[in-house]
PDB file of C-alpha atoms and ligand atoms in Angstrom:
ATOM      1  CA  MET A1119     110.499 123.649 120.658  1.00 88.00           C
ATOM      2  CA  LYS A1120     111.748 120.038 120.831  1.00 97.00           C
ATOM      3  CA  TYR A1121     109.414 117.277 121.112  1.00 98.00           C
ATOM      4  CA  TYR A1122     110.759 114.461 123.157  1.00 98.00           C
ATOM      5  CA  LYS A1123     109.738 110.976 122.992  1.00 97.00           C
ATOM      6  CA  TYR A1124     110.918 109.698 126.639  1.00 97.00           C
ATOM      7  CA  PHE A1125     111.900 106.430 125.412  1.00 97.00           C
ATOM      8  CA  ARG A1126     108.240 105.581 125.130  1.00 97.00           C
ATOM      9  CA  LYS A1127     105.553 105.065 122.208  1.00 96.00           C
ATOM     10  CA  THR A1128     103.576 107.921 120.799  1.00 96.00           C
ATOM     11  CA  SER A1129     101.283 108.433 117.681  1.00 94.00           C
ATOM     12  CA  ILE A1130     103.665 111.388 116.727  1.00 96.00           C
ATOM     13  CA  LYS A1131     106.682 109.361 115.449  1.00 95.00           C
ATOM     14  CA  ASP A1132     108.470 112.051 113.403  1.00 97.00           C
ATOM     15  CA  LYS A1133     109.877 114.434 115.739  1.00 96.00           C
ATOM     16  CA  GLU A1134     109.765 117.157 113.059  1.00 97.00           C
ATOM     17  CA  VAL A1135     106.144 116.543 113.105  1.00 98.00           C
ATOM     18  CA  GLY A1136     106.040 116.937 116.749  1.00 98.00           C
ATOM     19  CA  ARG A1137     107.954 120.055 116.858  1.00 98.00           C
ATOM     20  CA  LEU A1138     105.284 121.696 114.188  1.00 98.00           C
ATOM     21  CA  PHE A1139     102.395 120.279 116.566  1.00 98.00           C
ATOM     22  CA  LEU A1140     103.889 121.932 119.488  1.00 98.00           C
ATOM     23  CA  GLU A1141     104.489 125.052 117.374  1.00 98.00           C
ATOM     24  CA  GLU A1142     100.822 125.208 116.384  1.00 98.00           C
ATOM     25  CA  ILE A1143      99.681 124.564 120.055  1.00 98.00           C
ATOM     26  CA  GLN A1144     102.025 127.638 121.299  1.00 98.00           C
ATOM     27  CA  LYS A1145     100.236 129.990 118.845  1.00 98.00           C
ATOM     28  CA  LYS A1146      97.523 129.737 121.249  1.00 98.00           C
ATOM     29  CA  ASN A1147      99.274 129.765 124.280  1.00 98.00           C
ATOM     30  CA  PRO A1148      96.748 127.649 126.526  1.00 98.00           C
ATOM     31  CA  LYS A1149      96.686 127.499 130.072  1.00 98.00           C
ATOM     32  CA  THR A1150      94.103 124.515 130.393  1.00 98.00           C
ATOM     33  CA  PHE A1151      94.639 121.696 127.644  1.00 98.00           C
ATOM     34  CA  LEU A1152      92.587 118.540 127.237  1.00 98.00           C
ATOM     35  CA  GLU A1153      93.901 115.287 125.393  1.00 98.00           C
ATOM     36  CA  ILE A1154      91.562 112.750 124.589  1.00 98.00           C
ATOM     37  CA  GLY A1155      93.537 109.929 124.108  1.00 98.00           C
ATOM     38  CA  ILE A1156      96.607 109.968 126.300  1.00 98.00           C
ATOM     39  CA  PHE A1157      98.589 106.466 125.071  1.00 97.00           C
ATOM     40  CA  HIS A1158     101.714 106.530 126.837  1.00 98.00           C
ATOM     41  CA  GLY A1159     101.803 110.313 127.832  1.00 98.00           C
ATOM     42  CA  VAL A1160     104.141 111.383 125.619  1.00 98.00           C
ATOM     43  CA  THR A1161     102.322 114.300 123.710  1.00 98.00           C
ATOM     44  CA  ALA A1162     100.937 114.955 127.346  1.00 98.00           C
ATOM     45  CA  ARG A1163     104.508 115.425 128.640  1.00 98.00           C
ATOM     46  CA  ASN A1164     105.455 117.737 125.875  1.00 98.00           C
ATOM     47  CA  ILE A1165     102.300 119.971 126.241  1.00 98.00           C
ATOM     48  CA  CYS A1166     102.972 120.231 129.974  1.00 98.00           C
ATOM     49  CA  ASN A1167     106.427 121.084 129.316  1.00 98.00           C
ATOM     50  CA  LEU A1168     105.271 123.779 126.839  1.00 98.00           C
ATOM     51  CA  MET A1169     102.449 125.402 129.330  1.00 98.00           C
ATOM     52  CA  TYR A1170     105.023 125.067 132.263  1.00 98.00           C
ATOM     53  CA  LYS A1171     107.597 127.234 129.978  1.00 98.00           C
ATOM     54  CA  ASN A1172     104.702 129.916 129.417  1.00 98.00           C
ATOM     55  CA  HIS A1173     102.673 129.903 132.695  1.00 98.00           C
ATOM     56  CA  GLY A1174     104.663 128.512 135.405  1.00 98.00           C
ATOM     57  CA  SER A1175     102.511 126.371 137.546  1.00 96.00           C
ATOM     58  CA  GLU A1176      99.517 128.190 136.658  1.00 98.00           C
ATOM     59  CA  PHE A1177      98.448 125.481 133.939  1.00 98.00           C
ATOM     60  CA  LYS A1178      96.159 122.423 133.958  1.00 98.00           C
ATOM     61  CA  TYR A1179      96.448 119.394 131.963  1.00 98.00           C
ATOM     62  CA  ILE A1180      93.432 116.744 131.813  1.00 98.00           C
ATOM     63  CA  GLY A1181      94.309 113.543 129.754  1.00 98.00           C
ATOM     64  CA  ILE A1182      91.566 110.933 129.276  1.00 98.00           C
ATOM     65  CA  ASP A1183      92.304 107.351 128.160  1.00 98.00           C
ATOM     66  CA  ILE A1184      90.412 103.913 128.400  1.00 97.00           C
ATOM     67  CA  PHE A1185      93.622 102.241 128.897  1.00 96.00           C
ATOM     68  CA  GLU A1186      92.447  98.831 127.812  1.00 94.00           C
ATOM     69  CA  GLU A1187      93.711  96.191 125.246  1.00 88.00           C
ATOM     70  CA  GLY A1188      91.997  93.849 123.494  1.00 83.00           C
ATOM     71  CA  ASP A1189      88.676  93.079 121.487  1.00 76.00           C
ATOM     72  CA  GLY A1190      86.690  95.689 123.715  1.00 74.00           C
ATOM     73  CA  VAL A1191      88.516  98.252 121.781  1.00 85.00           C
ATOM     74  CA  LYS A1192      89.198  96.820 118.201  1.00 81.00           C
ATOM     75  CA  ASN A1193      86.957  99.187 116.764  1.00 87.00           C
ATOM     76  CA  GLU A1194      88.729 102.140 117.844  1.00 89.00           C
ATOM     77  CA  VAL A1195      92.043 101.310 115.675  1.00 86.00           C
ATOM     78  CA  ALA A1196      94.339 101.645 118.886  1.00 81.00           C
ATOM     79  CA  PRO A1197      97.937 101.585 117.848  1.00 84.00           C
ATOM     80  CA  SER A1198     100.188  98.770 118.471  1.00 85.00           C
ATOM     81  CA  PHE A1199     101.059  98.432 122.361  1.00 84.00           C
ATOM     82  CA  LYS A1200     104.178  96.244 121.989  1.00 89.00           C
ATOM     83  CA  PHE A1201     107.378  97.919 121.584  1.00 94.00           C
ATOM     84  CA  ASN A1202     109.737  97.442 118.346  1.00 92.00           C
ATOM     85  CA  ASN A1203     112.459  98.023 120.477  1.00 94.00           C
ATOM     86  CA  PRO A1204     113.431  95.288 122.495  1.00 96.00           C
ATOM     87  CA  LEU A1205     115.322  97.389 124.743  1.00 97.00           C
ATOM     88  CA  LYS A1206     112.191  99.427 125.544  1.00 97.00           C
ATOM     89  CA  THR A1207     110.476  96.354 126.424  1.00 97.00           C
ATOM     90  CA  PHE A1208     113.116  95.115 128.955  1.00 97.00           C
ATOM     91  CA  TYR A1209     113.769  98.572 130.528  1.00 97.00           C
ATOM     92  CA  PHE A1210     109.889  98.663 131.524  1.00 97.00           C
ATOM     93  CA  LYS A1211     109.302  95.269 132.181  1.00 96.00           C
ATOM     94  CA  TYR A1212     112.431  94.595 134.094  1.00 97.00           C
ATOM     95  CA  LEU A1213     113.872  97.726 135.206  1.00 97.00           C
ATOM     96  CA  LYS A1214     111.186 100.003 135.509  1.00 96.00           C
ATOM     97  CA  ARG A1215     108.571  97.155 136.250  1.00 97.00           C
ATOM     98  CA  GLN A1216     105.853  99.335 134.918  1.00 97.00           C
ATOM     99  CA  ASN A1217     103.428  99.091 132.128  1.00 96.00           C
ATOM    100  CA  PRO A1218     103.738 102.870 130.184  1.00 97.00           C
ATOM    101  CA  TYR A1219      99.927 102.192 128.893  1.00 97.00           C
ATOM    102  CA  THR A1220      98.319 102.661 132.291  1.00 97.00           C
ATOM    103  CA  ALA A1221      97.368 105.646 134.531  1.00 98.00           C
ATOM    104  CA  GLU A1222      99.927 105.149 136.906  1.00 98.00           C
ATOM    105  CA  GLY A1223     102.584 104.962 134.023  1.00 98.00           C
ATOM    106  CA  VAL A1224     101.430 108.006 132.473  1.00 98.00           C
ATOM    107  CA  LYS A1225     101.523 109.640 135.937  1.00 98.00           C
ATOM    108  CA  ASP A1226     105.041 108.788 136.223  1.00 98.00           C
ATOM    109  CA  LEU A1227     106.193 110.238 133.189  1.00 98.00           C
ATOM    110  CA  LEU A1228     104.065 113.797 134.285  1.00 98.00           C
ATOM    111  CA  SER A1229     105.237 113.379 137.841  1.00 98.00           C
ATOM    112  CA  LYS A1230     107.230 116.764 137.639  1.00 98.00           C
ATOM    113  CA  TYR A1231     103.531 118.348 137.067  1.00 98.00           C
ATOM    114  CA  GLU A1232     101.570 116.073 139.320  1.00 98.00           C
ATOM    115  CA  LYS A1233      99.852 119.323 140.654  1.00 98.00           C
ATOM    116  CA  ASN A1234      98.743 120.404 137.539  1.00 98.00           C
ATOM    117  CA  ILE A1235      97.263 116.940 135.830  1.00 98.00           C
ATOM    118  CA  GLN A1236      94.331 115.241 136.220  1.00 98.00           C
ATOM    119  CA  ILE A1237      94.239 111.710 134.167  1.00 98.00           C
ATOM    120  CA  ILE A1238      90.886 110.125 133.638  1.00 98.00           C
ATOM    121  CA  GLN A1239      90.599 106.263 132.778  1.00 98.00           C
ATOM    122  CA  GLY A1240      87.415 105.351 131.156  1.00 97.00           C
ATOM    123  CA  ASN A1241      85.659 104.860 127.875  1.00 97.00           C
ATOM    124  CA  THR A1242      84.785 108.473 126.601  1.00 98.00           C
ATOM    125  CA  ASN A1243      81.487 107.106 124.919  1.00 97.00           C
ATOM    126  CA  GLU A1244      80.296 106.470 128.664  1.00 97.00           C
ATOM    127  CA  ILE A1245      82.133 109.052 130.826  1.00 98.00           C
ATOM    128  CA  LEU A1246      82.190 112.303 129.038  1.00 98.00           C
ATOM    129  CA  LYS A1247      78.656 113.055 129.728  1.00 97.00           C
ATOM    130  CA  ASP A1248      79.379 113.003 133.431  1.00 97.00           C
ATOM    131  CA  LEU A1249      82.354 115.185 133.546  1.00 98.00           C
ATOM    132  CA  ASN A1250      82.092 118.620 134.583  1.00 94.00           C
ATOM    133  CA  LEU A1251      84.713 120.058 132.292  1.00 97.00           C
ATOM    134  CA  LYS A1252      84.403 123.973 131.275  1.00 96.00           C
ATOM    135  CA  ASP A1253      86.475 126.555 129.775  1.00 97.00           C
ATOM    136  CA  ILE A1254      89.437 124.285 128.072  1.00 98.00           C
ATOM    137  CA  ASP A1255      91.500 126.643 126.032  1.00 98.00           C
ATOM    138  CA  TYR A1256      92.807 123.797 123.851  1.00 98.00           C
ATOM    139  CA  ILE A1257      91.714 120.085 122.910  1.00 98.00           C
ATOM    140  CA  PHE A1258      93.378 117.509 121.323  1.00 98.00           C
ATOM    141  CA  VAL A1259      91.064 114.803 119.964  1.00 98.00           C
ATOM    142  CA  ASP A1260      93.261 111.512 119.364  1.00 98.00           C
ATOM    143  CA  GLY A1261      91.211 108.914 121.294  1.00 98.00           C
ATOM    144  CA  GLY A1262      88.946 105.825 119.819  1.00 97.00           C
ATOM    145  CA  HIS A1263      89.177 106.211 116.159  1.00 97.00           C
ATOM    146  CA  ASP A1264      85.615 104.782 115.465  1.00 97.00           C
ATOM    147  CA  TYR A1265      83.198 106.977 113.699  1.00 97.00           C
ATOM    148  CA  LYS A1266      80.770 107.183 116.795  1.00 97.00           C
ATOM    149  CA  THR A1267      83.605 107.753 119.045  1.00 98.00           C
ATOM    150  CA  VAL A1268      84.992 110.600 117.097  1.00 98.00           C
ATOM    151  CA  LYS A1269      81.211 112.044 116.791  1.00 98.00           C
ATOM    152  CA  ASN A1270      80.683 111.779 120.766  1.00 98.00           C
ATOM    153  CA  ASP A1271      84.438 113.091 121.354  1.00 98.00           C
ATOM    154  CA  LEU A1272      83.832 116.240 119.077  1.00 98.00           C
ATOM    155  CA  ALA A1273      80.110 116.956 120.624  1.00 98.00           C
ATOM    156  CA  TYR A1274      81.434 117.107 124.152  1.00 98.00           C
ATOM    157  CA  SER A1275      84.596 118.889 123.269  1.00 98.00           C
ATOM    158  CA  LYS A1276      82.514 121.604 121.779  1.00 98.00           C
ATOM    159  CA  LYS A1277      80.832 121.809 125.009  1.00 98.00           C
ATOM    160  CA  PHE A1278      83.928 121.906 127.217  1.00 98.00           C
ATOM    161  CA  LEU A1279      85.842 124.625 125.164  1.00 98.00           C
ATOM    162  CA  SER A1280      86.536 128.121 126.329  1.00 97.00           C
ATOM    163  CA  SER A1281      84.700 130.835 123.873  1.00 94.00           C
ATOM    164  CA  ASN A1282      87.970 131.292 121.989  1.00 93.00           C
ATOM    165  CA  GLY A1283      89.010 127.880 122.253  1.00 97.00           C
ATOM    166  CA  VAL A1284      90.771 125.282 119.626  1.00 98.00           C
ATOM    167  CA  ILE A1285      89.998 121.626 119.080  1.00 98.00           C
ATOM    168  CA  ILE A1286      92.751 119.807 117.105  1.00 98.00           C
ATOM    169  CA  CYS A1287      91.841 116.275 115.826  1.00 98.00           C
ATOM    170  CA  ASP A1288      94.738 113.676 114.812  1.00 98.00           C
ATOM    171  CA  ASP A1289      94.767 111.171 112.024  1.00 97.00           C
ATOM    172  CA  TYR A1290      92.048 113.322 109.757  1.00 97.00           C
ATOM    173  CA  ASN A1291      93.117 111.240 106.557  1.00 93.00           C
ATOM    174  CA  LEU A1292      93.852 107.740 107.911  1.00 94.00           C
ATOM    175  CA  SER A1293      93.032 105.296 105.212  1.00 92.00           C
ATOM    176  CA  TYR A1294      92.529 102.713 107.944  1.00 93.00           C
ATOM    177  CA  ALA A1295      90.025 104.720 109.834  1.00 95.00           C
ATOM    178  CA  PRO A1296      87.989 106.436 107.436  1.00 96.00           C
ATOM    179  CA  GLY A1297      85.250 107.401 110.270  1.00 97.00           C
ATOM    180  CA  VAL A1298      87.572 109.872 111.893  1.00 98.00           C
ATOM    181  CA  LYS A1299      87.130 112.183 108.506  1.00 98.00           C
ATOM    182  CA  LYS A1300      83.392 111.413 108.359  1.00 98.00           C
ATOM    183  CA  ALA A1301      82.746 112.382 111.611  1.00 98.00           C
ATOM    184  CA  ILE A1302      85.068 115.459 111.636  1.00 98.00           C
ATOM    185  CA  ASP A1303      83.702 116.558 108.165  1.00 98.00           C
ATOM    186  CA  GLU A1304      80.285 116.355 109.639  1.00 98.00           C
ATOM    187  CA  PHE A1305      81.203 118.277 112.842  1.00 98.00           C
ATOM    188  CA  ILE A1306      82.771 121.029 110.979  1.00 98.00           C
ATOM    189  CA  SER A1307      79.556 121.576 108.432  1.00 98.00           C
ATOM    190  CA  GLU A1308      77.064 120.942 111.221  1.00 97.00           C
ATOM    191  CA  ASN A1309      78.758 123.641 113.032  1.00 97.00           C
ATOM    192  CA  LYS A1310      79.679 125.887 110.384  1.00 96.00           C
ATOM    193  CA  CYS A1311      82.972 126.362 112.033  1.00 94.00           C
ATOM    194  CA  LYS A1312      86.697 127.344 110.868  1.00 96.00           C
ATOM    195  CA  HIS A1313      88.987 124.955 109.969  1.00 97.00           C
ATOM    196  CA  GLU A1314      92.484 123.944 108.284  1.00 98.00           C
ATOM    197  CA  ILE A1315      94.139 120.493 107.706  1.00 97.00           C
ATOM    198  CA  ILE A1316      97.890 120.836 108.958  1.00 97.00           C
ATOM    199  CA  LEU A1317     100.470 118.503 107.692  1.00 95.00           C
ATOM    200  CA  GLU A1318      98.084 116.370 105.912  1.00 92.00           C
ATOM    201  CA  ARG A1319      96.809 115.046 109.202  1.00 97.00           C
ATOM    202  CA  PHE A1320      95.942 117.327 111.677  1.00 98.00           C
ATOM    203  CA  ALA A1321      92.271 118.749 111.673  1.00 98.00           C
ATOM    204  CA  LYS A1322      92.209 122.385 113.485  1.00 98.00           C
ATOM    205  CA  ILE A1323      88.912 123.418 114.248  1.00 98.00           C
ATOM    206  CA  GLU A1324      88.050 127.124 115.352  1.00 97.00           C
ATOM    207  CA  PHE A1325      84.685 128.713 116.475  1.00 92.00           C
TER     208      PHE A1325
HETATM  209  C1  SAM B2291      96.273 107.178 119.041  1.00 58.24           C
HETATM  210  S1  SAM B2291      96.434 106.945 120.757  1.00 58.24           S
HETATM  211  C2  SAM B2291      96.782 108.363 121.337  1.00 58.24           C
HETATM  212  C3  SAM B2291      97.989 108.875 121.099  1.00 58.24           C
HETATM  213  C4  SAM B2291      98.605 110.191 122.013  1.00 58.24           C
HETATM  214  N1  SAM B2291      97.758 111.351 121.547  1.00 58.24           N
HETATM  215  C5  SAM B2291      99.930 110.410 121.793  1.00 58.24           C
HETATM  216  O1  SAM B2291      99.933 111.724 121.138  1.00 58.24           O
HETATM  217  O2  SAM B2291     100.918 109.714 121.679  1.00 58.24           O
HETATM  218  C6  SAM B2291      94.724 106.447 121.001  1.00 58.24           C
HETATM  219  C7  SAM B2291      94.499 106.396 122.480  1.00 58.24           C
HETATM  220  O3  SAM B2291      93.039 106.380 122.763  1.00 58.24           O
HETATM  221  C8  SAM B2291      92.818 105.417 123.527  1.00 58.24           C
HETATM  222  N2  SAM B2291      91.194 105.035 123.536  1.00 58.24           N
HETATM  223  C9  SAM B2291      90.603 104.230 122.125  1.00 58.24           C
HETATM  224  N3  SAM B2291      89.176 104.462 122.453  1.00 58.24           N
HETATM  225  C10 SAM B2291      89.008 105.041 123.384  1.00 58.24           C
HETATM  226  C11 SAM B2291      87.667 105.572 124.021  1.00 58.24           C
HETATM  227  N4  SAM B2291      86.577 104.613 123.309  1.00 58.24           N
HETATM  228  N5  SAM B2291      87.657 105.996 125.151  1.00 58.24           N
HETATM  229  C12 SAM B2291      88.886 106.551 125.835  1.00 58.24           C
HETATM  230  N6  SAM B2291      90.260 106.268 125.154  1.00 58.24           N
HETATM  231  C13 SAM B2291      90.273 105.603 123.875  1.00 58.24           C
HETATM  232  C14 SAM B2291      93.468 104.432 123.492  1.00 58.24           C
HETATM  233  O4  SAM B2291      93.461 103.443 124.447  1.00 58.24           O
HETATM  234  C15 SAM B2291      94.865 104.922 122.878  1.00 58.24           C
HETATM  235  O5  SAM B2291      95.961 105.270 124.037  1.00 58.24           O
END
């Protein structure tokens, strides 16, 4: 199971980590997947590939992202939006004429699966309460890294999850975003759920 980068940015920079991440998802063989924090859609595309391989067109991917740069999201410790590779900047700016960090850019990368995807733009602190999501098999929490955002994302993820569902969180032990670990640890202890730290970065939570 290869993790492809599609000439974009992703928080899973190491392809071997990506492969192991996909292997972890595969264990549960989800049919419905929610990703909080889509960014350029690289993990989204890899997850769709995996679900397509397992279930043909019988799968659903839902992704949520604020798609916003600047001071409004500075507490969320978002990754850098600029490419380090000038070729990528050139490709998106002049050839594709597209910003990969937009709902349109992500939908373009996921166009092969257009019937199976739902891309929602918004701040999870504001929109999750109005979303009627249920029976999601797998949720990847990788959105805002502010303590209160992770608390909120986890609380709603629990409501959205199917009975045997799994939540996996990225950046459990990030020194410059300690709120992530604090929120996850509190959630685990409040809900008395099974958990495992994988590759010293992913927190897998099961009920
Ligand atoms: C680490 S990146 C996600 C990386 C992506 N999961 C991947 O594997 O490539 C975090 C994303 O969360 C989004 N984000 C940050 N705060 C958010 C919020 N409050 N609501 C929704 N999305 C948010 C950012 O725009 C960014 O795209």
